[in-house]
Amino acid sequence: MISPSSSAAELIAHLQTLRSEDNIAGMARFGIVTETAIGISNPDLQRIARLAKKDHIRAMALWASGIREARLLALYTFDPKNLTEAEARTLAADFNSWEIVDCAADLFVDAGLDALIPDFAADEREFVRRTAFAMIAGAAVHRKTDPDESLLAYLPLIEAHCSDNRNFVRKAVNWALRNIGKRNRTCHGQALPLAERLAASTDKTPRWIGKDAVRELTSEKLLARLG
């Protein structure tokens, strides 16, 4: 029985009982790194996390196992109020998958670790750089009370890294730009001109980022929602 008192070892043992080779094969088709995977879906892991509750020390032990599902469970059960910048940097050094990055980015946003974004963006490691832009994308949606200026300040960072042609970076840069532009009319008014400028680039990577963002930011559905 999973409970808040369950240890990391007990949780991992429970995860192992849920192993699915079919799920592992399916995950690989979505670009998920499966070398250490057990084959448990994220909704199922989230249900386990709700039973296990937050436990910061135990989450560190889960992360140290290196197992995909244990690491996701760690990210779901870290206490964001207690997560430090140093701990976030330690986690980021292990990132090797887009799904781990995107889950961790939500945690880092909840923890208010915005100061890491410029450092992560400057980092040459693909998944660390992706983290910066996944954090921006997440903040644009989830941090509804943040002033618009805090998000618009990331537009130069987006422009600075729009030529990184690595798949998981360019998609995250695009994601960040689109989410800022979809936030409200004020943000849209500054994100769309950047998207249009990138769309006119002779470099194929910023051109793809820009064209895709322009397509969404000029859609009738979005413009109607923004009013």
CSV table of C-alpha atoms in Angstrom, one decimal:
chain,number,residue,atom,x,y,z
A,1,MET,CA,0.0,0.0,0.0
A,2,ILE,CA,1.4,3.4,-1.0
A,3,SER,CA,1.3,6.0,1.7
A,4,PRO,CA,3.2,9.2,2.8
A,5,SER,CA,5.4,6.9,4.9
A,6,SER,CA,6.5,4.8,2.0
A,7,SER,CA,10.3,4.8,1.5
A,8,ALA,CA,12.0,5.4,-1.9
A,9,ALA,CA,12.9,1.7,-2.0
A,10,GLU,CA,9.3,0.7,-1.3
A,11,LEU,CA,8.0,3.0,-4.0
A,12,ILE,CA,10.5,1.7,-6.5
A,13,ALA,CA,9.6,-1.9,-5.7
A,14,HIS,CA,5.9,-1.0,-6.3
A,15,LEU,CA,6.8,0.6,-9.6
A,16,GLN,CA,8.6,-2.5,-10.7
A,17,THR,CA,5.5,-4.5,-10.2
A,18,LEU,CA,3.8,-2.4,-12.8
A,19,ARG,CA,6.3,-3.0,-15.6
A,20,SER,CA,4.9,-3.1,-19.1
A,21,GLU,CA,7.1,-4.0,-22.1
A,22,ASP,CA,4.3,-2.9,-24.5
A,23,ASN,CA,4.2,0.5,-22.9
A,24,ILE,CA,8.0,0.9,-23.1
A,25,ALA,CA,7.8,0.2,-26.8
A,26,GLY,CA,5.0,2.8,-27.2
A,27,MET,CA,7.0,5.4,-25.3
A,28,ALA,CA,10.0,5.0,-27.6
A,29,ARG,CA,7.8,5.9,-30.5
A,30,PHE,CA,7.2,9.3,-28.9
A,31,GLY,CA,10.9,10.0,-28.4
A,32,ILE,CA,10.9,9.1,-24.8
A,33,VAL,CA,14.2,7.8,-23.5
A,34,THR,CA,13.4,4.2,-22.4
A,35,GLU,CA,16.8,2.7,-21.3
A,36,THR,CA,15.7,2.8,-17.7
A,37,ALA,CA,12.0,2.9,-18.2
A,38,ILE,CA,9.5,0.5,-16.5
A,39,GLY,CA,6.6,1.5,-18.8
A,40,ILE,CA,4.2,3.4,-16.5
A,41,SER,CA,2.1,6.2,-17.8
A,42,ASN,CA,2.3,9.7,-16.4
A,43,PRO,CA,-1.3,9.7,-15.2
A,44,ASP,CA,-0.6,6.5,-13.2
A,45,LEU,CA,2.5,8.0,-11.8
A,46,GLN,CA,0.6,11.1,-10.8
A,47,ARG,CA,-1.9,8.9,-8.9
A,48,ILE,CA,0.9,7.2,-7.1
A,49,ALA,CA,2.3,10.6,-6.2
A,50,ARG,CA,-1.0,11.8,-4.8
A,51,LEU,CA,-0.9,8.8,-2.4
A,52,ALA,CA,2.8,9.2,-1.5
A,53,LYS,CA,2.5,13.0,-0.9
A,54,LYS,CA,5.4,15.4,-0.9
A,55,ASP,CA,8.7,14.3,0.7
A,56,HIS,CA,11.7,16.3,-0.4
A,57,ILE,CA,14.4,13.9,1.0
A,58,ARG,CA,12.7,10.9,-0.4
A,59,ALA,CA,12.3,12.6,-3.8
A,60,MET,CA,16.1,13.0,-3.9
A,61,ALA,CA,16.5,9.3,-3.3
A,62,LEU,CA,14.0,8.5,-6.0
A,63,TRP,CA,15.9,10.7,-8.4
A,64,ALA,CA,19.2,9.1,-7.6
A,65,SER,CA,17.9,5.7,-8.8
A,66,GLY,CA,18.1,6.9,-12.4
A,67,ILE,CA,14.9,5.0,-13.2
A,68,ARG,CA,12.6,7.0,-15.6
A,69,GLU,CA,9.5,6.4,-13.5
A,70,ALA,CA,11.2,7.0,-10.2
A,71,ARG,CA,12.6,10.3,-11.5
A,72,LEU,CA,9.2,11.5,-12.7
A,73,LEU,CA,7.7,10.4,-9.3
A,74,ALA,CA,10.5,12.5,-7.7
A,75,LEU,CA,9.5,15.5,-9.7
A,76,TYR,CA,5.9,15.1,-8.7
A,77,THR,CA,6.8,14.7,-5.0
A,78,PHE,CA,9.5,17.3,-4.5
A,79,ASP,CA,8.3,20.2,-2.3
A,80,PRO,CA,8.7,23.3,-4.5
A,81,LYS,CA,8.8,25.5,-1.4
A,82,ASN,CA,12.0,23.7,-0.3
A,83,LEU,CA,13.7,23.3,-3.7
A,84,THR,CA,16.9,25.3,-3.9
A,85,GLU,CA,18.7,26.7,-7.0
A,86,ALA,CA,21.6,24.3,-6.2
A,87,GLU,CA,19.3,21.3,-6.1
A,88,ALA,CA,17.7,22.4,-9.4
A,89,ARG,CA,21.1,22.7,-11.0
A,90,THR,CA,22.0,19.2,-9.8
A,91,LEU,CA,18.8,17.8,-11.3
A,92,ALA,CA,19.4,19.6,-14.6
A,93,ALA,CA,22.8,18.0,-14.9
A,94,ASP,CA,21.1,14.7,-15.3
A,95,PHE,CA,18.5,15.7,-17.9
A,96,ASN,CA,18.4,13.5,-20.9
A,97,SER,CA,14.8,13.5,-22.1
A,98,TRP,CA,12.3,16.1,-23.2
A,99,GLU,CA,9.5,14.7,-20.9
A,100,ILE,CA,11.7,14.9,-17.8
A,101,VAL,CA,12.7,18.4,-18.7
A,102,ASP,CA,9.1,19.6,-19.2
A,103,CYS,CA,8.0,18.0,-15.9
A,104,ALA,CA,11.0,19.6,-14.1
A,105,ALA,CA,10.3,23.0,-15.7
A,106,ASP,CA,6.9,23.0,-14.1
A,107,LEU,CA,8.5,22.2,-10.7
A,108,PHE,CA,11.1,25.0,-11.1
A,109,VAL,CA,8.4,27.5,-12.1
A,110,ASP,CA,6.3,26.5,-9.0
A,111,ALA,CA,9.5,26.9,-6.9
A,112,GLY,CA,10.0,30.4,-8.2
A,113,LEU,CA,13.5,29.7,-9.6
A,114,ASP,CA,13.2,32.2,-12.4
A,115,ALA,CA,16.8,33.4,-11.8
A,116,LEU,CA,18.0,30.1,-13.4
A,117,ILE,CA,16.4,30.8,-16.8
A,118,PRO,CA,19.2,33.0,-18.2
A,119,ASP,CA,21.9,30.5,-16.9
A,120,PHE,CA,20.0,27.5,-18.4
A,121,ALA,CA,19.5,29.3,-21.7
A,122,ALA,CA,23.3,30.1,-21.9
A,123,ASP,CA,24.1,26.4,-21.2
A,124,GLU,CA,25.2,24.5,-24.3
A,125,ARG,CA,23.6,21.2,-23.2
A,126,GLU,CA,20.5,20.6,-25.2
A,127,PHE,CA,18.2,19.6,-22.4
A,128,VAL,CA,19.4,22.2,-20.0
A,129,ARG,CA,18.8,24.9,-22.6
A,130,ARG,CA,15.4,23.4,-23.3
A,131,THR,CA,14.6,23.8,-19.6
A,132,ALA,CA,15.0,27.6,-19.8
A,133,PHE,CA,12.4,27.9,-22.5
A,134,ALA,CA,10.1,25.3,-21.1
A,135,MET,CA,10.1,27.3,-17.9
A,136,ILE,CA,9.2,30.5,-19.8
A,137,ALA,CA,6.4,28.6,-21.6
A,138,GLY,CA,5.1,27.3,-18.3
A,139,ALA,CA,5.3,30.6,-16.5
A,140,ALA,CA,3.3,32.3,-19.3
A,141,VAL,CA,0.4,30.0,-18.6
A,142,HIS,CA,0.6,29.2,-14.9
A,143,ARG,CA,1.8,32.4,-13.3
A,144,LYS,CA,-1.3,34.4,-14.0
A,145,THR,CA,-0.5,37.1,-11.5
A,146,ASP,CA,3.0,37.8,-12.7
A,147,PRO,CA,3.3,41.2,-14.5
A,148,ASP,CA,3.4,41.1,-18.3
A,149,GLU,CA,6.8,42.8,-18.2
A,150,SER,CA,8.4,39.8,-16.4
A,151,LEU,CA,7.5,37.6,-19.5
A,152,LEU,CA,8.2,40.2,-22.2
A,153,ALA,CA,11.7,40.5,-20.7
A,154,TYR,CA,12.4,37.0,-22.1
A,155,LEU,CA,11.7,38.0,-25.7
A,156,PRO,CA,15.4,39.0,-26.3
A,157,LEU,CA,16.4,35.6,-24.9
A,158,ILE,CA,14.1,33.9,-27.3
A,159,GLU,CA,15.6,35.9,-30.2
A,160,ALA,CA,19.1,35.2,-29.0
A,161,HIS,CA,18.7,31.4,-29.2
A,162,CYS,CA,16.3,31.1,-32.1
A,163,SER,CA,19.1,29.8,-34.3
A,164,ASP,CA,19.7,26.7,-32.2
A,165,ASN,CA,18.6,24.0,-34.6
A,166,ARG,CA,18.6,21.2,-32.1
A,167,ASN,CA,15.1,19.7,-32.2
A,168,PHE,CA,14.3,19.9,-28.5
A,169,VAL,CA,15.6,23.4,-28.2
A,170,ARG,CA,14.0,25.0,-31.2
A,171,LYS,CA,10.6,23.4,-30.3
A,172,ALA,CA,10.9,24.9,-26.8
A,173,VAL,CA,11.9,28.3,-28.1
A,174,ASN,CA,8.8,28.2,-30.3
A,175,TRP,CA,6.7,27.1,-27.4
A,176,ALA,CA,7.9,29.9,-25.2
A,177,LEU,CA,7.2,32.5,-27.9
A,178,ARG,CA,3.7,31.2,-28.6
A,179,ASN,CA,2.7,31.0,-25.0
A,180,ILE,CA,3.9,34.6,-24.3
A,181,GLY,CA,1.9,35.8,-27.3
A,182,LYS,CA,-1.2,33.9,-26.2
A,183,ARG,CA,-1.2,35.4,-22.7
A,184,ASN,CA,-3.1,38.6,-23.4
A,185,ARG,CA,-3.3,41.5,-25.9
A,186,THR,CA,-0.3,43.3,-24.4
A,187,CYS,CA,2.0,40.3,-24.7
A,188,HIS,CA,0.5,39.4,-28.1
A,189,GLY,CA,1.4,42.9,-29.3
A,190,GLN,CA,5.1,42.3,-28.7
A,191,ALA,CA,5.4,38.6,-29.4
A,192,LEU,CA,3.8,38.7,-32.8
A,193,PRO,CA,6.2,41.3,-34.3
A,194,LEU,CA,9.1,39.1,-33.1
A,195,ALA,CA,7.5,36.0,-34.6
A,196,GLU,CA,7.0,37.9,-37.9
A,197,ARG,CA,10.6,39.1,-37.9
A,198,LEU,CA,11.8,35.5,-37.3
A,199,ALA,CA,9.5,34.2,-40.0
A,200,ALA,CA,11.3,36.5,-42.5
A,201,SER,CA,14.8,35.2,-41.6
A,202,THR,CA,17.0,33.6,-44.2
A,203,ASP,CA,18.0,31.0,-41.5
A,204,LYS,CA,15.7,28.0,-41.6
A,205,THR,CA,15.5,27.5,-37.8
A,206,PRO,CA,14.3,31.0,-36.8
A,207,ARG,CA,12.1,31.0,-39.9
A,208,TRP,CA,10.4,27.8,-38.8
A,209,ILE,CA,10.0,29.1,-35.2
A,210,GLY,CA,8.6,32.4,-36.5
A,211,LYS,CA,6.2,31.0,-39.1
A,212,ASP,CA,4.8,28.4,-36.7
A,213,ALA,CA,4.3,31.1,-34.1
A,214,VAL,CA,2.7,33.6,-36.6
A,215,ARG,CA,0.3,30.9,-37.7
A,216,GLU,CA,-1.0,30.4,-34.1
A,217,LEU,CA,-0.8,34.0,-33.0
A,218,THR,CA,-2.9,35.2,-36.0
A,219,SER,CA,-5.5,32.5,-35.8
A,220,GLU,CA,-9.1,33.7,-35.6
A,221,LYS,CA,-9.8,31.6,-32.5
A,222,LEU,CA,-6.9,33.2,-30.6
A,223,LEU,CA,-7.7,36.7,-31.7
A,224,ALA,CA,-11.3,36.2,-30.7
A,225,ARG,CA,-10.3,35.0,-27.2
A,226,LEU,CA,-7.9,37.9,-26.7
A,227,GLY,CA,-10.7,40.4,-27.7
